[in-house]
Coordinates of C-alpha atoms in Angstrom, one line a residue:
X11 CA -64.3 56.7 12.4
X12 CA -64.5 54.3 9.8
X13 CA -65.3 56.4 6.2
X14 CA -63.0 55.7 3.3
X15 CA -60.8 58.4 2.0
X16 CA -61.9 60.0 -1.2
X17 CA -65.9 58.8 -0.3
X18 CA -68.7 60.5 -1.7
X19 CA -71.4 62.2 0.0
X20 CA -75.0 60.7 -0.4
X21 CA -77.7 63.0 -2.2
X22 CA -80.1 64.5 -0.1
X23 CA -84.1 64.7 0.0
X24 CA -86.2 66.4 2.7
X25 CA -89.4 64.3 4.0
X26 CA -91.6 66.8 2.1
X27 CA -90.4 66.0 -1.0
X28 CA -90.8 61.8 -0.6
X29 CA -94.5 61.9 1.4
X30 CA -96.4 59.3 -0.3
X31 CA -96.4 56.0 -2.2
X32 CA -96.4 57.3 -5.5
X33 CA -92.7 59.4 -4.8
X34 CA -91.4 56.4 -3.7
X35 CA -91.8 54.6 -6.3
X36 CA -90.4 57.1 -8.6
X37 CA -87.3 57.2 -6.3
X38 CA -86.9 53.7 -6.4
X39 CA -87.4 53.5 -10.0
X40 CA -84.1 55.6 -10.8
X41 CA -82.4 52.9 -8.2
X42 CA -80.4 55.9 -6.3
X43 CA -79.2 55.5 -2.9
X44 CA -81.0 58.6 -1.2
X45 CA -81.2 60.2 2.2
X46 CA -84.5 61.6 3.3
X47 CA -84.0 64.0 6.4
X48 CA -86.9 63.9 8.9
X49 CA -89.0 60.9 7.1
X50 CA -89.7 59.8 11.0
X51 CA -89.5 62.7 13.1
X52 CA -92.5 62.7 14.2
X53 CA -92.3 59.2 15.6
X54 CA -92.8 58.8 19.2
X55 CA -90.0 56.6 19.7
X56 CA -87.5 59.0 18.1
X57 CA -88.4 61.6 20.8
X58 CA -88.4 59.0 23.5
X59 CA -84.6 58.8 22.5
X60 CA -84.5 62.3 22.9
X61 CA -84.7 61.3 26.7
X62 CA -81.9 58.8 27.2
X63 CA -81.3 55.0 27.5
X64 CA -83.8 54.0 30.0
X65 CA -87.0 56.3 28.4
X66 CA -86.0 54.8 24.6
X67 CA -86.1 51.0 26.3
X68 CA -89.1 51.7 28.3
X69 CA -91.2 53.0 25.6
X70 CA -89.8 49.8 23.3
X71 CA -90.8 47.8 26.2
X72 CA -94.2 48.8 26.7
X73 CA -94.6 46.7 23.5
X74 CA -92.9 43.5 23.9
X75 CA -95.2 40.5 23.0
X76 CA -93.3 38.0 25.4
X77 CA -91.4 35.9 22.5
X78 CA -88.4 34.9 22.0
X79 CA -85.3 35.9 19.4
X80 CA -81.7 35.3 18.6
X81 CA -79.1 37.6 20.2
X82 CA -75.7 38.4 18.8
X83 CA -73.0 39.5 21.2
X84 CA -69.3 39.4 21.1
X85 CA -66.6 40.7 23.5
X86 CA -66.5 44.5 24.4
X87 CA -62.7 44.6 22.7
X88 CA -64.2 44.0 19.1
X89 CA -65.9 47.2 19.8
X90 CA -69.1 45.4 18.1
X91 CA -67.4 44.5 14.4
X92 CA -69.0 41.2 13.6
X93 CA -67.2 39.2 11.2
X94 CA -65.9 35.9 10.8
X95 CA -63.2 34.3 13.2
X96 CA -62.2 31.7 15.3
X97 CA -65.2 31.4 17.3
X98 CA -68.1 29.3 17.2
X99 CA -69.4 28.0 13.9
X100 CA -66.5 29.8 12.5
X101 CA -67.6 33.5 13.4
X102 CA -66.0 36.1 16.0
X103 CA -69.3 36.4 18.0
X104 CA -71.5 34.0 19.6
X105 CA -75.8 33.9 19.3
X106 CA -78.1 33.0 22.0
X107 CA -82.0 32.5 21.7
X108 CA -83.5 34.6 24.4
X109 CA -86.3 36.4 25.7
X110 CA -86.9 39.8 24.2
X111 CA -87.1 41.6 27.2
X112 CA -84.2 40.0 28.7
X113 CA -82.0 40.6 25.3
X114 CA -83.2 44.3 25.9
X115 CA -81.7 44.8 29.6
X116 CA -78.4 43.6 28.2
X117 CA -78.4 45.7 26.0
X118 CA -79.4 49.0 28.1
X119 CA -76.7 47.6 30.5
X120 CA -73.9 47.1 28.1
X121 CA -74.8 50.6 27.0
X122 CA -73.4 52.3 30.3
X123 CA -70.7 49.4 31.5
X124 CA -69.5 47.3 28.8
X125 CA -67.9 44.0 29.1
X126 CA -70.3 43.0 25.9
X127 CA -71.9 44.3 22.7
X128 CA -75.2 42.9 21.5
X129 CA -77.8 43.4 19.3
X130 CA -81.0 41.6 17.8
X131 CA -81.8 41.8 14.6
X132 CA -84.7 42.0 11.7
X133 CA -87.4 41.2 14.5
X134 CA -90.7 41.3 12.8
X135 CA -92.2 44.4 14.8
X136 CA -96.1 43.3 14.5
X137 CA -94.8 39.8 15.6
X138 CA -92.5 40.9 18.3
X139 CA -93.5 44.7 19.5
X140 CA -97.5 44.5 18.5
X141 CA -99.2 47.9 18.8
X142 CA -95.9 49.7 18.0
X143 CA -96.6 50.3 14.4
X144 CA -100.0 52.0 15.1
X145 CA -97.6 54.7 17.0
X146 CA -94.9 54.2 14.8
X147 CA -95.6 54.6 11.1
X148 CA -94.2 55.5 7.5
X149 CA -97.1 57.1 5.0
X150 CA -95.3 55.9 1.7
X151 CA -95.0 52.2 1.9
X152 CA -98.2 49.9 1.2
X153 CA -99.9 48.6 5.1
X154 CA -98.8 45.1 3.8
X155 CA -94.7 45.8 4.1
X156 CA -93.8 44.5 7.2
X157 CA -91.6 46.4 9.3
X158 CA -88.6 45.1 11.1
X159 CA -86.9 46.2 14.0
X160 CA -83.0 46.4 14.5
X161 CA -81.6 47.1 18.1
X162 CA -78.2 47.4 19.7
X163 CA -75.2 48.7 21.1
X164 CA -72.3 50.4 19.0
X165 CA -71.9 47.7 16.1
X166 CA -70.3 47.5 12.5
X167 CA -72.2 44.9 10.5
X168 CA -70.1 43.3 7.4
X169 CA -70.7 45.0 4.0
X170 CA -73.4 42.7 2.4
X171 CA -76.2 43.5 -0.1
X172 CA -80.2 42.8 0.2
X173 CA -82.4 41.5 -2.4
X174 CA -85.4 43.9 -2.1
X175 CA -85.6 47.6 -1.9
X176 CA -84.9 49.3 1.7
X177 CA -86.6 52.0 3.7
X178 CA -84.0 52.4 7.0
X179 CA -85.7 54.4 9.0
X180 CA -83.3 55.8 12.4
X181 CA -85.5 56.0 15.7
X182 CA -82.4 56.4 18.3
X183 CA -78.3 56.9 18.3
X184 CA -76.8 57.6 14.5
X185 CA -75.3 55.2 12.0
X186 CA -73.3 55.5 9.0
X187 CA -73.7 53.4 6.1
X188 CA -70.9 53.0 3.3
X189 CA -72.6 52.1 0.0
X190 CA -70.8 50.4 -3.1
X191 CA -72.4 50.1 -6.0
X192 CA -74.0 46.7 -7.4
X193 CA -71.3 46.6 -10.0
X194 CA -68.4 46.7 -7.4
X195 CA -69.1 43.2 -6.2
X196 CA -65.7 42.2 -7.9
X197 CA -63.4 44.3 -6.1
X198 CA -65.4 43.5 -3.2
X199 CA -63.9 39.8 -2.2
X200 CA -67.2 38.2 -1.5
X201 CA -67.2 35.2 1.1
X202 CA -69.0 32.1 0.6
X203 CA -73.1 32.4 -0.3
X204 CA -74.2 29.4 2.1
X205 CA -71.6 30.3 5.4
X206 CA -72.6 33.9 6.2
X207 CA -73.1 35.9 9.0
X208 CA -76.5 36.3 8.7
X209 CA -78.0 35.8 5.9
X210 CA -76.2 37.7 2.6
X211 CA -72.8 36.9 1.6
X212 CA -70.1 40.0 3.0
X213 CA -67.0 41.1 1.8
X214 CA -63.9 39.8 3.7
X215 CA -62.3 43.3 3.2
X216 CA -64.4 46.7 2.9
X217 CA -63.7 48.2 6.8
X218 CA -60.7 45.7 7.5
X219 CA -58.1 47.9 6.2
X220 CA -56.9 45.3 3.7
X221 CA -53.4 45.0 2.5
X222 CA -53.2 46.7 -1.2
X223 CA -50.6 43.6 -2.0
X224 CA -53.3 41.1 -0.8
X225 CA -56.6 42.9 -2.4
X226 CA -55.1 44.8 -5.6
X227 CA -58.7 45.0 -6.7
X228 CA -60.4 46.9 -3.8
X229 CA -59.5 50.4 -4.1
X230 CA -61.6 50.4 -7.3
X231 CA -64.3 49.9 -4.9
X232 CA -62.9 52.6 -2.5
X233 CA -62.7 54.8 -5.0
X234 CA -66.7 54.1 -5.3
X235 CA -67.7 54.5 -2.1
X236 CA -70.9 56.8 -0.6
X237 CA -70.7 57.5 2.7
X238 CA -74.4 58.0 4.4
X239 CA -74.6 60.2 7.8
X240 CA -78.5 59.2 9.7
X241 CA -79.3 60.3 12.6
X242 CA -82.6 60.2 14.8
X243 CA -85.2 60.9 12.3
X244 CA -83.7 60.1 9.1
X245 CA -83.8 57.7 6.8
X246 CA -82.1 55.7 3.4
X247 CA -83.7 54.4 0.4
X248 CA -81.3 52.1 -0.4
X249 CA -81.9 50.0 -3.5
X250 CA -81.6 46.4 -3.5
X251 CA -78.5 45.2 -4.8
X252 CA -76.2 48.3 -3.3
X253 CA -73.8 46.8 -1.0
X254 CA -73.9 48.6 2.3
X255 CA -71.4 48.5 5.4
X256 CA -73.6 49.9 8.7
X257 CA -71.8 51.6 11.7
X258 CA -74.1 52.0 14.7
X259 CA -72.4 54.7 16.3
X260 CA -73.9 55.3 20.3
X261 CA -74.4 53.2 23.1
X262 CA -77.4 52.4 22.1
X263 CA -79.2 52.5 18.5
X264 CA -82.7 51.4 17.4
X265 CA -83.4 51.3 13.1
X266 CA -87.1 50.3 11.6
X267 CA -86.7 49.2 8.4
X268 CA -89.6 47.5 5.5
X269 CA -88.2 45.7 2.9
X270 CA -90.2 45.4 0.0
X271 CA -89.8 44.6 -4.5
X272 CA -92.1 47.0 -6.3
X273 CA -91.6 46.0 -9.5
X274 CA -91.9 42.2 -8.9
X275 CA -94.0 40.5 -11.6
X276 CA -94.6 37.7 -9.3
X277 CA -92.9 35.2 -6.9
X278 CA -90.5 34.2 -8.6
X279 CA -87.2 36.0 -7.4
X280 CA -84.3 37.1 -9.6
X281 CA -81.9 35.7 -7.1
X282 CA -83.6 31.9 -8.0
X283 CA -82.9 32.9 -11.4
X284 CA -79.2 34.0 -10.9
X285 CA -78.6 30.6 -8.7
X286 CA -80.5 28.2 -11.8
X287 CA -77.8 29.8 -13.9
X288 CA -74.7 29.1 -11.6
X289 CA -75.3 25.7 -12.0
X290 CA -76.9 25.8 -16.0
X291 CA -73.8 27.8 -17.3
X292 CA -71.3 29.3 -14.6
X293 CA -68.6 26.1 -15.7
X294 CA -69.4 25.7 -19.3
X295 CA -66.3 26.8 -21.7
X296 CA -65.7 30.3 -21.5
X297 CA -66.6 30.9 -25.0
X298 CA -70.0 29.2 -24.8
X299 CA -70.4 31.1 -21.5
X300 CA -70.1 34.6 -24.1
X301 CA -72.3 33.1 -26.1
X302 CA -74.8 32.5 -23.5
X303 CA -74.4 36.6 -21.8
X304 CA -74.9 37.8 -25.6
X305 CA -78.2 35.9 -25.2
X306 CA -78.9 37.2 -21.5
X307 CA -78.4 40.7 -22.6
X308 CA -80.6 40.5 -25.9
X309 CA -83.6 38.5 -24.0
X310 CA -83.1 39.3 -20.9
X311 CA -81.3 43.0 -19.8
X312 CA -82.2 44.0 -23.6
X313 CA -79.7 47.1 -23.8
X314 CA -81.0 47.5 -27.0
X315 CA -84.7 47.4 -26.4
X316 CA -87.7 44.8 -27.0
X317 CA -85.8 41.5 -28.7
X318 CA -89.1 41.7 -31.4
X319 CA -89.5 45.1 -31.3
X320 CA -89.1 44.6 -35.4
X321 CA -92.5 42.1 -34.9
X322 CA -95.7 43.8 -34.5
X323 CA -97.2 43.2 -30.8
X324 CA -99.8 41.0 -31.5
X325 CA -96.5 38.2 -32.8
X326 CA -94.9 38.5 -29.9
X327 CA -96.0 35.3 -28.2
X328 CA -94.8 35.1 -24.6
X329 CA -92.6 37.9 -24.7
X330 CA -95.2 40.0 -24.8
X331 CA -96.1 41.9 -21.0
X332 CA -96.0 39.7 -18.7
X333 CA -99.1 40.8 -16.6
X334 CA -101.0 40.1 -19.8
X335 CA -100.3 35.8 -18.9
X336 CA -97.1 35.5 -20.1
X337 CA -95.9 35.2 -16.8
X338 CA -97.6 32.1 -16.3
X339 CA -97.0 31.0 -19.4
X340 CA -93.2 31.5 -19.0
X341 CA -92.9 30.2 -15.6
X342 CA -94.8 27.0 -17.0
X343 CA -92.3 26.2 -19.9
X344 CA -89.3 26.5 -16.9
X345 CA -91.5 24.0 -14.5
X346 CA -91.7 21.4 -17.2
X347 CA -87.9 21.9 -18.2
X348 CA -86.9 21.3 -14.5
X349 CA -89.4 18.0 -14.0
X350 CA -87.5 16.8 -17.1
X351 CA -91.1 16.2 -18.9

């Protein structure tokens, strides 16, 4: 068991209740962390995992398109907590490119004698298991999300945040996930942005029972905590941005998620915008640097409404909607600026 003391319990929502596009959406719009029980029941892989090990793999199996993918493993005695240490590149696990199928029998075989746990992870499902979505569906996201497939023994993966929305969706074995909240990232202690496990920057304490003396700051973020209970079935909306430790808890577990931004105005990311400003203002005086967030906030996170909502809409240039040009207009002024022209 891994849940923090004092942790909250996740609000609830049954499948009925989030069965299309449209109530996605307006879930995701109030940017809650949400449980919906029995979102893929009906799947036929969930009730193949009603039948054990060798039935779940089998009926994974039958889709396999014969590529290949990166496999994480790491000695039985971490008991599958991936984190950094003093193995290679730095990291207390090792990674292995490998056939799908033969990543799959080590894992069914480290489910019932382990001297390993191993997993493989986001593996594009129409890429790597074609035919599986056709079986394997979720009604409320748009054809064009792509699902992903996660797979694995027993496993705790490093608290770490995602930059798009998330639909987890648990097909075998139950996991836990431990949310924080965007605005604990500073009683976090976030490790380096370009050395990461996998991807997202993690926090080099939340489920390391850190010493109070060394990390004053964390039990702000305890005190924060929702804990999530998933198991075959289930599934999290998890906004993007909510930092989430995940606890595989069986021999063997299997999650489907889709990643996707609904509210994107276009390709541009907010995490390219959040980078450009690292190196624009992140070491400037600290008083400029209040200047500049007073200017964020009125332009940008505009607690106070539209910055010309005094103007009439017709004068308000490009910050007028985007989708009416202003986008392009916008991203044009920041292309020149870059070039230097």
């Amino acid at each position: 068991m891994n849940v923090l003391d004092g942790a909250r319990p996740l609000q609830e929502r049954n499948a009925s209740d989030i069965c299309d596009a449209d109530a996605l959406r307006a879930l995701a719009s109030d940017c809650r962390p949400t449980i919906i029980r029995g979102h893929c029941s009906g799947w036929p892989i969930v009730r193949a995992a009603t039948q054990g090990v060798d039935a779940t793999m089998a009926y994974l199996a039958g889709f396999d398109g014969g590529l290949t993918a990166e496999y994480f493993y790491a000695p039985a005695t971490l008991d599958g907590r991936y984190h950094y240490g003093d193995g290679p590149s730095g990291y207390n696990f090792s990674r292995e490119a490998m056939n799908v199928r033969d990543a799959m029998l080590r894992i069914a075989a480290n489910a019932f004698g382990k001297t390993e746990t191993g997993y493989m992870g986001s593996l594009s499902i129409d890429d790597h298991f074609p035919g599986f979505v056709a079986e394997n569906f979720s009604q409320v996201l748009d054809v064009h999300v792509q699902p992903r497939l996660w797979v694995g023994n027993r496993s705790t993966i490093a608290c770490h945040y995602d930059s798009y929305d998330n639909l987890a969706c648990v097909v075998a074995g139950h996991r836990r996930f431990t949310l924080y909240p965007p605005d604990a990232i500073g009683d976090l202690y976030i490790g380096p942005i370009d050395h990461t496990l996998s991807g997202q920057p993690v926090s080099m304490v939340a489920g390391a029972a850190p010493s109070d003396d060394a990390f004053p700051r964390f039990a702000r973020a305890k005190a924060s905590a929702i804990v999530a209970e998933l198991g075959p079935g289930d599934a999290l909306y998890l906004p993007k941005l909510w930092w989430h430790q995940i606890e595989a808890l069986d021999p063997l577990n299997i999650l489907v998620n889709y990643w996707w931004d609904g509210f994107s105005a276009g390709r541009d990311s907010p995490y390219a915008a959040l980078l450009l400003a690292m190196i624009a203002v992140a070491e400037r005086p600290a008083p400029e640097r209040a200047a500049w967030r007073a200017y964020f906030d009125h332009y940008v996170f505009r607690p106070d409404g539209h910055p010309l909502a005094h103007l009439s809409e017709e004068k308000h240039g490009v910050l007028g909607p985007l989708a009416q040009g202003n986008y392009g207009r916008i991203r044009a002024l920041v292309m020149r600026m870059l070039r230097g022209s």
